[in-house]
Coordinates of C-alpha atoms and ligand atoms in Angstrom, one line a residue:
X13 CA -1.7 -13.2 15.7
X14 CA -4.3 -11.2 13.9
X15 CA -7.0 -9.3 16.3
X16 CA -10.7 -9.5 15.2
X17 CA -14.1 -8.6 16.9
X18 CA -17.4 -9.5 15.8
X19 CA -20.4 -6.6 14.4
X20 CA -23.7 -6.7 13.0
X21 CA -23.8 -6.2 9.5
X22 CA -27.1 -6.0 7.8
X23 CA -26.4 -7.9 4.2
X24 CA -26.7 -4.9 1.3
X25 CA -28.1 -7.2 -0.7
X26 CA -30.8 -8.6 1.0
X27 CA -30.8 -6.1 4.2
X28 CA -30.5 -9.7 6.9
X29 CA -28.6 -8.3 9.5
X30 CA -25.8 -11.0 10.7
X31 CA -23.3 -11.0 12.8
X32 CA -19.4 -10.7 11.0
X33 CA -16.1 -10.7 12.1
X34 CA -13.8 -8.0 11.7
X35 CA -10.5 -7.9 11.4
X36 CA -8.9 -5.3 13.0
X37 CA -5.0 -6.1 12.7
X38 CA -2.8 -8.8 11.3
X39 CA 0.9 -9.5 12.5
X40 CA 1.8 -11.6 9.5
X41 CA 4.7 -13.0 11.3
X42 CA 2.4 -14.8 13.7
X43 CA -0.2 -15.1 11.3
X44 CA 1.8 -16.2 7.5
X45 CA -1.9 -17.3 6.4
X46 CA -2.9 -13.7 6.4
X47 CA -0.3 -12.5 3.6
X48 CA -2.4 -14.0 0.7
X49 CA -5.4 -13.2 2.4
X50 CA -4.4 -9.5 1.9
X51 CA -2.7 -10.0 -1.3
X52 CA -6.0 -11.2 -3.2
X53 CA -8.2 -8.7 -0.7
X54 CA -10.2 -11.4 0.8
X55 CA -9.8 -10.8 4.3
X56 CA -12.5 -7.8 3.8
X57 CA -14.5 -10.3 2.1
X58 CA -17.8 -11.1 3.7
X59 CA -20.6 -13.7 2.6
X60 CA -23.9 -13.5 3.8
X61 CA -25.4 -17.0 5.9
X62 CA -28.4 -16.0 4.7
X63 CA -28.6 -15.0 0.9
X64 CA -25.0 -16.2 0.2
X65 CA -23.5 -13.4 -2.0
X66 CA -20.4 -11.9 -1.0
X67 CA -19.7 -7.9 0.1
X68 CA -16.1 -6.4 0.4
X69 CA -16.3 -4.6 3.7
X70 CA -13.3 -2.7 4.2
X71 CA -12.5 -1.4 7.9
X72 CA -9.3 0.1 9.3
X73 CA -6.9 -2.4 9.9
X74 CA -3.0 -2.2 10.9
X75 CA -0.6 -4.5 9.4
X76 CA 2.4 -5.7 10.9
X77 CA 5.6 -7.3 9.2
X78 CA 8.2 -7.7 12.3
X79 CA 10.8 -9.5 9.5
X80 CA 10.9 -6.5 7.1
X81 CA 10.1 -3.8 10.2
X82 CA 7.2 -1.9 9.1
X83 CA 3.5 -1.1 9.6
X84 CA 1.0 -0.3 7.3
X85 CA -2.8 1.8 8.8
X86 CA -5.1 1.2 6.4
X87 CA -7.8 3.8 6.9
X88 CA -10.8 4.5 4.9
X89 CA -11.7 7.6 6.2
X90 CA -8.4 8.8 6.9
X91 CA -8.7 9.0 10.9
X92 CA -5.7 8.4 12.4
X93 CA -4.2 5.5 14.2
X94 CA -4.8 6.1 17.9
X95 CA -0.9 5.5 18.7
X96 CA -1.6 6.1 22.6
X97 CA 0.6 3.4 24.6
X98 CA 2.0 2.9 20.7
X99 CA 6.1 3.1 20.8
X100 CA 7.7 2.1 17.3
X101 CA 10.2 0.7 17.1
X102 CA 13.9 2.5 15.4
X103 CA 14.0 1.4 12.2
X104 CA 10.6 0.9 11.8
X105 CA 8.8 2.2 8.3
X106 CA 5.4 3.5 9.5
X107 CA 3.0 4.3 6.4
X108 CA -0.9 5.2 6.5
X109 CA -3.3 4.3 3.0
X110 CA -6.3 5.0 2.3
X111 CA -8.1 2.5 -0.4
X112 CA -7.4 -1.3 -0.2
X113 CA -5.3 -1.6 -3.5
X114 CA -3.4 0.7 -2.3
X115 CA -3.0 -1.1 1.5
X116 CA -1.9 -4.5 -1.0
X117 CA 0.7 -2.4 -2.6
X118 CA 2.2 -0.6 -0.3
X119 CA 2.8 -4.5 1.6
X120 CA 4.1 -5.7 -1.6
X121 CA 6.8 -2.7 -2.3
X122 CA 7.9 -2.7 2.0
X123 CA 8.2 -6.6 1.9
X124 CA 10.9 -6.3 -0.7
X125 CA 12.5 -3.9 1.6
X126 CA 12.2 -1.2 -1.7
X127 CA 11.8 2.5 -0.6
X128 CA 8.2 3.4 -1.0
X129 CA 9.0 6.7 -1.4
X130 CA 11.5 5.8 -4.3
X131 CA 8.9 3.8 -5.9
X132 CA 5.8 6.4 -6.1
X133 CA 8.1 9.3 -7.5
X134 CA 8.9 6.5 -9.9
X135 CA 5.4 5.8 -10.6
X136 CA 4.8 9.9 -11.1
X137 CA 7.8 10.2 -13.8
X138 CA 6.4 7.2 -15.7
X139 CA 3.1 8.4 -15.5
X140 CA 4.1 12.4 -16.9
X141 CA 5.6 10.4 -19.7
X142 CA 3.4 8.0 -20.2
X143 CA 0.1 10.7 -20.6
X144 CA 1.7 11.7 -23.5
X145 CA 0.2 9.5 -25.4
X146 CA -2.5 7.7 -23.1
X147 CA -5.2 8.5 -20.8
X148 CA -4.2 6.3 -17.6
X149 CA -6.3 6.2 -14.7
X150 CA -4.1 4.7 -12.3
X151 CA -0.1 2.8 -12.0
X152 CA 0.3 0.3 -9.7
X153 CA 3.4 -2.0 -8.3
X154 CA 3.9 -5.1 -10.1
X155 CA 7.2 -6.7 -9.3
X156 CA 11.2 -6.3 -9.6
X157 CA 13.0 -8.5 -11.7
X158 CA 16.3 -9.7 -9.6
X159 CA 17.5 -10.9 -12.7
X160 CA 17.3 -7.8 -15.1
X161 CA 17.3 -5.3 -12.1
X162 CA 14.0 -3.6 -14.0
X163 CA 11.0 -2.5 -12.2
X164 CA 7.6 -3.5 -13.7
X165 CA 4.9 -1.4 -13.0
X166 CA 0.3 -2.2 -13.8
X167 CA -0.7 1.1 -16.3
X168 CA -4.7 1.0 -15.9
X169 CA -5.9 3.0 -18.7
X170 CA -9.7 5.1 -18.8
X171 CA -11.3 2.2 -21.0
X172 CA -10.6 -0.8 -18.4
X173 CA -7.2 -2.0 -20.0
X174 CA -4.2 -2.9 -18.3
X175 CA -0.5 -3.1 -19.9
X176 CA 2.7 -2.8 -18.3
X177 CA 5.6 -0.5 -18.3
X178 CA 9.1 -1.1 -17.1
X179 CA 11.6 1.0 -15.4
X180 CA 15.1 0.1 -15.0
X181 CA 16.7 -0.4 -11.5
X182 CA 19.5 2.4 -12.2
X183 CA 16.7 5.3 -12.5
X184 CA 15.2 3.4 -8.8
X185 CA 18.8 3.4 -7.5
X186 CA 19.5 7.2 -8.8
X187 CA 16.1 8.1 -7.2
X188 CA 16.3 6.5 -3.6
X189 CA 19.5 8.0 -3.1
X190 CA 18.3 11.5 -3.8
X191 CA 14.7 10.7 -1.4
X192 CA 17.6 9.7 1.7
X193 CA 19.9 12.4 1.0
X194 CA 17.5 15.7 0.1
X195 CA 14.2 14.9 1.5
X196 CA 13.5 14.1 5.5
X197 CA 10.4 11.8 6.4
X198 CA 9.6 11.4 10.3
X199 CA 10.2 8.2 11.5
X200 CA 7.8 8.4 14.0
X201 CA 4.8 9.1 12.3
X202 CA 2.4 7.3 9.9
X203 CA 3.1 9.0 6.9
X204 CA 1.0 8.7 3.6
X205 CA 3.5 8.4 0.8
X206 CA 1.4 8.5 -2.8
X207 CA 1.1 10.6 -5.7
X208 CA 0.2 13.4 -3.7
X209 CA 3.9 13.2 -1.9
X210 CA 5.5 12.3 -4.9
X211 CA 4.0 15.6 -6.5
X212 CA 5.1 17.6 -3.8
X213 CA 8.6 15.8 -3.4
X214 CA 9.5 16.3 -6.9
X215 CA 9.2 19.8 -6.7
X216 CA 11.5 20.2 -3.4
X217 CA 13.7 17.7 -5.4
X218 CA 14.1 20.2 -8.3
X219 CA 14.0 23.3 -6.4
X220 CA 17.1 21.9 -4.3
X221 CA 18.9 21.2 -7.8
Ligands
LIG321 ZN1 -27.6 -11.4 2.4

């Protein structure tokens, strides 16, 4: 099941106001179609009837993965999910983004059953290495290879160009145990785990060295 409505949206680029269909959340356990829908961003894709061209519209939207127990609140303007008559369940990871790559990500990394919070403190290490030498813009998520146990992460760099960089499953291992042993994240809230945690984390994870 996925819940939508319907608005009018006047067309910014030729100002036609239609009607378009919103999608408000998306249980991809009842709706599997949805997962690649979110993984290539086109469920906030919206084409005008009349002129044709296409807008990305992005709206708060929760998404739901009952398998892998978590939720993800995408909001754009960072106002809260309004939780009243909303009981999570134990067990369940309960995260809150901002921007829609980072809505994809977050997905991809809980899906695996990986420890977001694990992951972004490994995106902040590579990226205080990595500035060394380049000027990088953003570091994304890519994939974990079962095989070689390394993590693969997307390095976006200030010109436009993309190249990756690996990290190898011990340092993810060495890293998740220290997040679940020294650091305490409410269950029960939507919590917004990024760069900005990561930052802060680090530091309580050195000061409790
Ligand atoms: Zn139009």
């Amino acid at each position: 099941m996925s819940k939508h409505k319907s608005e009018a949206f006047t067309c910014p680029h030729c100002q036609n106001e239609s009607s378009r269909e919103i999608v408000e959340s998306i249980n991809v356990d009842l709706s599997p179609e949805m997962r690649e829908k979110v993984r290539d961003l086109s469920c906030f894709a919206w084409t005008c009837p009349v002129c044709g061209k296409a807008s990305l519209v992005i709206d708060p939207c929760l998404y739901h993965d009952m398998s892998n127990q978590f939720m993800v609140w995408l909001s754009p303007d960072g106002s809260p999910l309004d939780a009243s008559g909303f009981d999570p369940l134990a067990g369940y990871t309960l995260r809150w983004v901002e921007s829609p790559n980072a809505f994809r990500e977050k997905i991809d990394v809980l899906e695996r059953g990986l420890d977001d919070r694990a992951i972004e403190l490994m995106k902040l290490i590579l990226a205080m290495q990595l500035q060394k030498s380049m000027d990088i813009v953003d570091l994304v998520f890519h994939s974990f290879d079962e095989r070689t146990g390394a993590f693969r992460f997307v390095v976006v760099l200030s010109d436009g160009a993309e190249q990756y960089a690996a990290m190898q499953g011990d340092t993810y291992a060495r890293i998740a145990r220290d997040v679940e042993e020294r650091l305490f994240t409410p269950a029960r809230d939507f919590v917004k785990v990024d760069i900005d945690w990561a930052t802060a984390a680090l530091e309580l994870l050195k000061g409790s060295e």
